[in-house]
Amino acid sequence: MLNEQEIKKIKEQITAQIKSWQVPEEQKQQAISQVESMNSEQLEQFLIQNKLIKSEQSEKTATQQTQENQCPFCLISENKIPSYKIDEDSKSIAILEINPLTKGHTIIIPKKHQDTEKIPSQAFTLAKKISKKLKSKLKADNVEINASSISGHGFINVMPFYKNQKPTQRKKAEESELKKLQEKLITKKREIKPKTKKSSKKPKKLEKAPVRVP
Ligand SMILES: [Zn+2]
């Protein structure tokens, strides 16, 4: 509910807006007096109807929606942003970090937008699988697995470490380097069919995953 002060302020703002309308003076005066005569409830309804404010509920959903729409990890897992995918299961995807700390730095992104504490255990299983691969294919001496989150989307860092290569700081990896690593690390298996219909606009495919008939 709006208090008296808020009502006064809002009415002033609306009146000022009305004054700038490109309509005959008579219409302006009519609109202004209409606004003046509104009580708080009517005013609130008026604001909601004119989308000047959102009702509490729609505001919440809208915020959540925006968050998920803009969440880079949601966009990646929905293939709306191209990525260097090396593995996938029903719950999460494994992609190469484009700003890696070390060579082969991979992140496991759960497909669901949920924070760190809700990362599915299956994602950790995938992380361990990738970790083994980093050791066998890239000869990593040690692999660190830790959970983190960005804009409320929990994910898992899988970071290989090498005795002869000290990690300094994250830096953008060369595209050609990422492609090479992807070819080395990708798990070639039957493609997982997406549950939802693919949008007509096909995302740029970065991986070549041939279908292997068992
Ligand atoms: Zn997300």
PDB file of C-alpha atoms and ligand atoms in Angstrom:
ATOM      1  CA  MET A   1       0.000   0.000   0.000  1.00  0.00           C
ATOM      2  CA  LEU A   2       1.169   3.509  -0.727  1.00  0.00           C
ATOM      3  CA  ASN A   3       1.353   6.086   2.027  1.00  0.00           C
ATOM      4  CA  GLU A   4       0.116   9.644   1.751  1.00  0.00           C
ATOM      5  CA  GLN A   5       3.512  11.073   0.895  1.00  0.00           C
ATOM      6  CA  GLU A   6       4.111   8.500  -1.817  1.00  0.00           C
ATOM      7  CA  ILE A   7       0.688   9.179  -3.264  1.00  0.00           C
ATOM      8  CA  LYS A   8       1.394  12.892  -3.368  1.00  0.00           C
ATOM      9  CA  LYS A   9       4.733  12.358  -5.049  1.00  0.00           C
ATOM     10  CA  ILE A  10       3.391   9.901  -7.618  1.00  0.00           C
ATOM     11  CA  LYS A  11       0.493  12.202  -8.455  1.00  0.00           C
ATOM     12  CA  GLU A  12       2.922  15.055  -8.974  1.00  0.00           C
ATOM     13  CA  GLN A  13       5.052  12.921 -11.256  1.00  0.00           C
ATOM     14  CA  ILE A  14       2.080  11.770 -13.299  1.00  0.00           C
ATOM     15  CA  THR A  15       0.747  15.325 -13.535  1.00  0.00           C
ATOM     16  CA  ALA A  16       4.114  16.536 -14.791  1.00  0.00           C
ATOM     17  CA  GLN A  17       4.072  13.780 -17.399  1.00  0.00           C
ATOM     18  CA  ILE A  18       0.564  14.651 -18.508  1.00  0.00           C
ATOM     19  CA  LYS A  19       1.604  18.268 -18.974  1.00  0.00           C
ATOM     20  CA  SER A  20       4.158  17.166 -21.544  1.00  0.00           C
ATOM     21  CA  TRP A  21       1.600  15.246 -23.614  1.00  0.00           C
ATOM     22  CA  GLN A  22       0.973  16.465 -27.145  1.00  0.00           C
ATOM     23  CA  VAL A  23      -2.809  16.695 -26.687  1.00  0.00           C
ATOM     24  CA  PRO A  24      -5.289  19.580 -26.376  1.00  0.00           C
ATOM     25  CA  GLU A  25      -5.153  21.470 -23.074  1.00  0.00           C
ATOM     26  CA  GLU A  26      -8.680  20.382 -22.239  1.00  0.00           C
ATOM     27  CA  GLN A  27      -7.725  16.703 -22.346  1.00  0.00           C
ATOM     28  CA  LYS A  28      -4.696  17.323 -20.172  1.00  0.00           C
ATOM     29  CA  GLN A  29      -6.813  19.072 -17.524  1.00  0.00           C
ATOM     30  CA  GLN A  30      -9.295  16.220 -17.585  1.00  0.00           C
ATOM     31  CA  ALA A  31      -6.574  13.616 -17.113  1.00  0.00           C
ATOM     32  CA  ILE A  32      -4.948  15.622 -14.348  1.00  0.00           C
ATOM     33  CA  SER A  33      -8.161  16.003 -12.389  1.00  0.00           C
ATOM     34  CA  GLN A  34      -8.788  12.294 -12.799  1.00  0.00           C
ATOM     35  CA  VAL A  35      -5.404  11.521 -11.312  1.00  0.00           C
ATOM     36  CA  GLU A  36      -6.004  14.045  -8.523  1.00  0.00           C
ATOM     37  CA  SER A  37      -9.233  12.346  -7.506  1.00  0.00           C
ATOM     38  CA  MET A  38      -7.762   8.850  -7.214  1.00  0.00           C
ATOM     39  CA  ASN A  39      -7.386   7.227  -3.844  1.00  0.00           C
ATOM     40  CA  SER A  40      -4.383   5.107  -3.041  1.00  0.00           C
ATOM     41  CA  GLU A  41      -5.920   1.857  -4.228  1.00  0.00           C
ATOM     42  CA  GLN A  42      -7.078   3.339  -7.515  1.00  0.00           C
ATOM     43  CA  LEU A  43      -3.718   4.940  -8.011  1.00  0.00           C
ATOM     44  CA  GLU A  44      -1.914   1.664  -7.459  1.00  0.00           C
ATOM     45  CA  GLN A  45      -4.195  -0.095  -9.923  1.00  0.00           C
ATOM     46  CA  PHE A  46      -3.635   2.688 -12.412  1.00  0.00           C
ATOM     47  CA  LEU A  47       0.121   2.329 -12.090  1.00  0.00           C
ATOM     48  CA  ILE A  48      -0.009  -1.435 -12.501  1.00  0.00           C
ATOM     49  CA  GLN A  49      -2.298  -1.207 -15.504  1.00  0.00           C
ATOM     50  CA  ASN A  50      -0.057   1.306 -17.179  1.00  0.00           C
ATOM     51  CA  LYS A  51       2.952  -0.819 -16.343  1.00  0.00           C
ATOM     52  CA  LEU A  52       4.435   2.062 -14.378  1.00  0.00           C
ATOM     53  CA  ILE A  53       4.935  -0.278 -11.479  1.00  0.00           C
ATOM     54  CA  LYS A  54       4.702  -4.031 -11.390  1.00  0.00           C
ATOM     55  CA  SER A  55       2.626  -5.956  -8.943  1.00  0.00           C
ATOM     56  CA  GLU A  56       4.763  -7.721  -6.376  1.00  0.00           C
ATOM     57  CA  GLN A  57       4.302 -11.137  -7.873  1.00  0.00           C
ATOM     58  CA  SER A  58       4.997 -10.299 -11.490  1.00  0.00           C
ATOM     59  CA  GLU A  59       8.021  -8.316 -10.415  1.00  0.00           C
ATOM     60  CA  LYS A  60       9.508 -11.327  -8.700  1.00  0.00           C
ATOM     61  CA  THR A  61       9.041 -13.614 -11.650  1.00  0.00           C
ATOM     62  CA  ALA A  62      10.332 -10.982 -14.009  1.00  0.00           C
ATOM     63  CA  THR A  63      13.492 -10.577 -11.963  1.00  0.00           C
ATOM     64  CA  GLN A  64      14.048 -14.290 -11.804  1.00  0.00           C
ATOM     65  CA  GLN A  65      13.385 -14.594 -15.492  1.00  0.00           C
ATOM     66  CA  THR A  66      15.887 -11.883 -16.330  1.00  0.00           C
ATOM     67  CA  GLN A  67      18.440 -13.489 -14.093  1.00  0.00           C
ATOM     68  CA  GLU A  68      18.083 -16.829 -15.807  1.00  0.00           C
ATOM     69  CA  ASN A  69      17.935 -15.285 -19.253  1.00  0.00           C
ATOM     70  CA  GLN A  70      21.120 -13.394 -18.664  1.00  0.00           C
ATOM     71  CA  CYS A  71      22.925 -16.110 -16.756  1.00  0.00           C
ATOM     72  CA  PRO A  72      25.853 -17.075 -18.994  1.00  0.00           C
ATOM     73  CA  PHE A  73      25.785 -20.661 -17.749  1.00  0.00           C
ATOM     74  CA  CYS A  74      22.097 -21.103 -18.564  1.00  0.00           C
ATOM     75  CA  LEU A  75      22.764 -19.719 -22.028  1.00  0.00           C
ATOM     76  CA  ILE A  76      25.711 -22.056 -22.508  1.00  0.00           C
ATOM     77  CA  SER A  77      23.845 -25.136 -21.322  1.00  0.00           C
ATOM     78  CA  GLU A  78      20.973 -24.262 -23.656  1.00  0.00           C
ATOM     79  CA  ASN A  79      23.459 -23.934 -26.523  1.00  0.00           C
ATOM     80  CA  LYS A  80      22.596 -20.276 -26.924  1.00  0.00           C
ATOM     81  CA  ILE A  81      26.230 -19.363 -26.451  1.00  0.00           C
ATOM     82  CA  PRO A  82      28.808 -21.494 -28.255  1.00  0.00           C
ATOM     83  CA  SER A  83      31.216 -23.305 -26.008  1.00  0.00           C
ATOM     84  CA  TYR A  84      33.974 -25.888 -26.171  1.00  0.00           C
ATOM     85  CA  LYS A  85      32.005 -28.832 -24.894  1.00  0.00           C
ATOM     86  CA  ILE A  86      33.959 -31.970 -24.129  1.00  0.00           C
ATOM     87  CA  ASP A  87      31.373 -34.094 -22.356  1.00  0.00           C
ATOM     88  CA  GLU A  88      27.747 -34.137 -21.312  1.00  0.00           C
ATOM     89  CA  ASP A  89      25.253 -36.179 -19.366  1.00  0.00           C
ATOM     90  CA  SER A  90      21.600 -35.702 -18.545  1.00  0.00           C
ATOM     91  CA  LYS A  91      22.306 -33.354 -15.625  1.00  0.00           C
ATOM     92  CA  SER A  92      25.291 -31.288 -16.711  1.00  0.00           C
ATOM     93  CA  ILE A  93      27.808 -30.370 -19.382  1.00  0.00           C
ATOM     94  CA  ALA A  94      31.594 -30.173 -19.293  1.00  0.00           C
ATOM     95  CA  ILE A  95      33.181 -27.309 -21.201  1.00  0.00           C
ATOM     96  CA  LEU A  96      36.653 -25.877 -21.494  1.00  0.00           C
ATOM     97  CA  GLU A  97      37.162 -22.689 -19.506  1.00  0.00           C
ATOM     98  CA  ILE A  98      37.945 -19.895 -21.982  1.00  0.00           C
ATOM     99  CA  ASN A  99      39.956 -18.031 -19.359  1.00  0.00           C
ATOM    100  CA  PRO A 100      41.835 -20.987 -17.955  1.00  0.00           C
ATOM    101  CA  LEU A 101      44.175 -20.942 -15.012  1.00  0.00           C
ATOM    102  CA  THR A 102      46.024 -23.912 -16.450  1.00  0.00           C
ATOM    103  CA  LYS A 103      45.923 -25.916 -19.661  1.00  0.00           C
ATOM    104  CA  GLY A 104      42.797 -28.085 -19.762  1.00  0.00           C
ATOM    105  CA  HIS A 105      40.927 -26.142 -17.068  1.00  0.00           C
ATOM    106  CA  THR A 106      37.373 -27.430 -17.400  1.00  0.00           C
ATOM    107  CA  ILE A 107      34.094 -26.393 -15.825  1.00  0.00           C
ATOM    108  CA  ILE A 108      31.113 -28.636 -15.170  1.00  0.00           C
ATOM    109  CA  ILE A 109      27.872 -26.704 -15.549  1.00  0.00           C
ATOM    110  CA  PRO A 110      24.662 -28.229 -14.178  1.00  0.00           C
ATOM    111  CA  LYS A 111      21.832 -27.659 -16.647  1.00  0.00           C
ATOM    112  CA  LYS A 112      19.561 -26.375 -13.898  1.00  0.00           C
ATOM    113  CA  HIS A 113      19.999 -22.854 -12.543  1.00  0.00           C
ATOM    114  CA  GLN A 114      20.643 -23.608  -8.881  1.00  0.00           C
ATOM    115  CA  ASP A 115      23.230 -22.461  -6.409  1.00  0.00           C
ATOM    116  CA  THR A 116      26.313 -24.338  -5.256  1.00  0.00           C
ATOM    117  CA  GLU A 117      24.650 -26.385  -2.519  1.00  0.00           C
ATOM    118  CA  LYS A 118      22.238 -27.892  -5.046  1.00  0.00           C
ATOM    119  CA  ILE A 119      24.770 -29.068  -7.606  1.00  0.00           C
ATOM    120  CA  PRO A 120      23.664 -32.625  -8.466  1.00  0.00           C
ATOM    121  CA  SER A 121      26.002 -35.407  -7.330  1.00  0.00           C
ATOM    122  CA  GLN A 122      26.069 -36.614 -10.927  1.00  0.00           C
ATOM    123  CA  ALA A 123      27.944 -33.421 -11.814  1.00  0.00           C
ATOM    124  CA  PHE A 124      30.713 -34.418  -9.404  1.00  0.00           C
ATOM    125  CA  THR A 125      30.850 -37.829 -11.022  1.00  0.00           C
ATOM    126  CA  LEU A 126      31.338 -36.119 -14.366  1.00  0.00           C
ATOM    127  CA  ALA A 127      34.019 -33.903 -12.789  1.00  0.00           C
ATOM    128  CA  LYS A 128      35.904 -36.998 -11.613  1.00  0.00           C
ATOM    129  CA  LYS A 129      35.666 -38.534 -15.055  1.00  0.00           C
ATOM    130  CA  ILE A 130      37.140 -35.378 -16.605  1.00  0.00           C
ATOM    131  CA  SER A 131      39.815 -35.302 -13.925  1.00  0.00           C
ATOM    132  CA  LYS A 132      40.965 -38.795 -14.899  1.00  0.00           C
ATOM    133  CA  LYS A 133      41.060 -37.731 -18.500  1.00  0.00           C
ATOM    134  CA  LEU A 134      43.170 -34.678 -17.740  1.00  0.00           C
ATOM    135  CA  LYS A 135      45.651 -36.948 -16.024  1.00  0.00           C
ATOM    136  CA  SER A 136      45.776 -39.518 -18.790  1.00  0.00           C
ATOM    137  CA  LYS A 137      45.580 -37.282 -21.869  1.00  0.00           C
ATOM    138  CA  LEU A 138      47.303 -34.114 -20.680  1.00  0.00           C
ATOM    139  CA  LYS A 139      49.595 -35.759 -18.135  1.00  0.00           C
ATOM    140  CA  ALA A 140      48.371 -33.535 -15.315  1.00  0.00           C
ATOM    141  CA  ASP A 141      50.079 -34.338 -12.040  1.00  0.00           C
ATOM    142  CA  ASN A 142      47.209 -33.268  -9.894  1.00  0.00           C
ATOM    143  CA  VAL A 143      43.627 -32.150 -10.483  1.00  0.00           C
ATOM    144  CA  GLU A 144      41.681 -29.920  -8.167  1.00  0.00           C
ATOM    145  CA  ILE A 145      37.896 -30.109  -8.064  1.00  0.00           C
ATOM    146  CA  ASN A 146      35.941 -27.353  -6.358  1.00  0.00           C
ATOM    147  CA  ALA A 147      32.456 -25.926  -6.480  1.00  0.00           C
ATOM    148  CA  SER A 148      31.780 -22.269  -7.140  1.00  0.00           C
ATOM    149  CA  SER A 149      28.968 -20.094  -8.432  1.00  0.00           C
ATOM    150  CA  ILE A 150      28.388 -17.185 -10.788  1.00  0.00           C
ATOM    151  CA  SER A 151      25.141 -15.191 -10.720  1.00  0.00           C
ATOM    152  CA  GLY A 152      23.581 -17.867  -8.554  1.00  0.00           C
ATOM    153  CA  HIS A 153      24.438 -20.698 -10.926  1.00  0.00           C
ATOM    154  CA  GLY A 154      26.570 -23.279  -9.187  1.00  0.00           C
ATOM    155  CA  PHE A 155      29.314 -25.012 -11.183  1.00  0.00           C
ATOM    156  CA  ILE A 156      32.424 -27.112 -10.634  1.00  0.00           C
ATOM    157  CA  ASN A 157      35.975 -26.136 -11.467  1.00  0.00           C
ATOM    158  CA  VAL A 158      38.169 -28.997 -12.634  1.00  0.00           C
ATOM    159  CA  MET A 159      41.701 -27.635 -12.631  1.00  0.00           C
ATOM    160  CA  PRO A 160      44.712 -29.659 -13.685  1.00  0.00           C
ATOM    161  CA  PHE A 161      48.115 -28.805 -12.276  1.00  0.00           C
ATOM    162  CA  TYR A 162      51.489 -29.652 -13.753  1.00  0.00           C
ATOM    163  CA  LYS A 163      54.777 -29.955 -11.900  1.00  0.00           C
ATOM    164  CA  ASN A 164      56.718 -28.124 -14.571  1.00  0.00           C
ATOM    165  CA  GLN A 165      54.162 -25.365 -15.111  1.00  0.00           C
ATOM    166  CA  LYS A 166      53.302 -22.923 -12.361  1.00  0.00           C
ATOM    167  CA  PRO A 167      49.847 -21.391 -12.633  1.00  0.00           C
ATOM    168  CA  THR A 168      50.102 -17.616 -12.579  1.00  0.00           C
ATOM    169  CA  GLN A 169      46.793 -16.061 -13.429  1.00  0.00           C
ATOM    170  CA  ARG A 170      43.806 -16.708 -15.628  1.00  0.00           C
ATOM    171  CA  LYS A 171      44.201 -15.537 -19.178  1.00  0.00           C
ATOM    172  CA  LYS A 172      42.168 -15.850 -22.330  1.00  0.00           C
ATOM    173  CA  ALA A 173      43.045 -19.005 -24.229  1.00  0.00           C
ATOM    174  CA  GLU A 174      43.676 -18.984 -27.966  1.00  0.00           C
ATOM    175  CA  GLU A 175      40.792 -20.378 -29.979  1.00  0.00           C
ATOM    176  CA  SER A 176      43.106 -22.756 -31.823  1.00  0.00           C
ATOM    177  CA  GLU A 177      44.476 -24.042 -28.524  1.00  0.00           C
ATOM    178  CA  LEU A 178      40.965 -24.668 -27.176  1.00  0.00           C
ATOM    179  CA  LYS A 179      39.997 -26.501 -30.347  1.00  0.00           C
ATOM    180  CA  LYS A 180      43.050 -28.720 -30.058  1.00  0.00           C
ATOM    181  CA  LEU A 181      42.284 -29.479 -26.431  1.00  0.00           C
ATOM    182  CA  GLN A 182      38.658 -30.159 -27.247  1.00  0.00           C
ATOM    183  CA  GLU A 183      39.651 -32.747 -29.844  1.00  0.00           C
ATOM    184  CA  LYS A 184      41.949 -34.380 -27.336  1.00  0.00           C
ATOM    185  CA  LEU A 185      39.492 -34.475 -24.469  1.00  0.00           C
ATOM    186  CA  ILE A 186      36.101 -34.904 -26.080  1.00  0.00           C
ATOM    187  CA  THR A 187      34.177 -38.032 -25.213  1.00  0.00           C
ATOM    188  CA  LYS A 188      32.969 -39.524 -28.434  1.00  0.00           C
ATOM    189  CA  LYS A 189      29.703 -41.244 -27.842  1.00  0.00           C
ATOM    190  CA  ARG A 190      26.107 -41.193 -28.882  1.00  0.00           C
ATOM    191  CA  GLU A 191      24.695 -37.690 -28.789  1.00  0.00           C
ATOM    192  CA  ILE A 192      22.316 -36.955 -25.987  1.00  0.00           C
ATOM    193  CA  LYS A 193      18.982 -35.981 -27.455  1.00  0.00           C
ATOM    194  CA  PRO A 194      17.826 -32.671 -26.012  1.00  0.00           C
ATOM    195  CA  LYS A 195      14.486 -32.903 -24.228  1.00  0.00           C
ATOM    196  CA  THR A 196      13.195 -29.626 -25.569  1.00  0.00           C
ATOM    197  CA  LYS A 197      12.692 -28.758 -29.202  1.00  0.00           C
ATOM    198  CA  LYS A 198      15.650 -27.112 -30.824  1.00  0.00           C
ATOM    199  CA  SER A 199      15.127 -23.525 -31.796  1.00  0.00           C
ATOM    200  CA  SER A 200      15.082 -22.896 -35.520  1.00  0.00           C
ATOM    201  CA  LYS A 201      18.239 -20.847 -35.213  1.00  0.00           C
ATOM    202  CA  LYS A 202      20.982 -23.389 -34.866  1.00  0.00           C
ATOM    203  CA  PRO A 203      23.818 -22.432 -32.591  1.00  0.00           C
ATOM    204  CA  LYS A 204      27.286 -22.427 -34.022  1.00  0.00           C
ATOM    205  CA  LYS A 205      28.597 -25.932 -33.574  1.00  0.00           C
ATOM    206  CA  LEU A 206      32.086 -26.143 -32.311  1.00  0.00           C
ATOM    207  CA  GLU A 207      32.363 -29.813 -31.769  1.00  0.00           C
ATOM    208  CA  LYS A 208      32.398 -32.700 -34.109  1.00  0.00           C
ATOM    209  CA  ALA A 209      30.794 -35.572 -32.336  1.00  0.00           C
ATOM    210  CA  PRO A 210      30.291 -38.503 -34.658  1.00  0.00           C
ATOM    211  CA  VAL A 211      27.550 -40.889 -33.731  1.00  0.00           C
ATOM    212  CA  ARG A 212      28.964 -44.263 -32.879  1.00  0.00           C
ATOM    213  CA  VAL A 213      26.719 -47.205 -33.394  1.00  0.00           C
ATOM    214  CA  PRO A 214      27.298 -49.729 -30.641  1.00  0.00           C
TER     215      PRO A 214
HETATM  216 ZN    ZN B   1      21.944 -20.133 -14.773  1.00  0.00          ZN
END
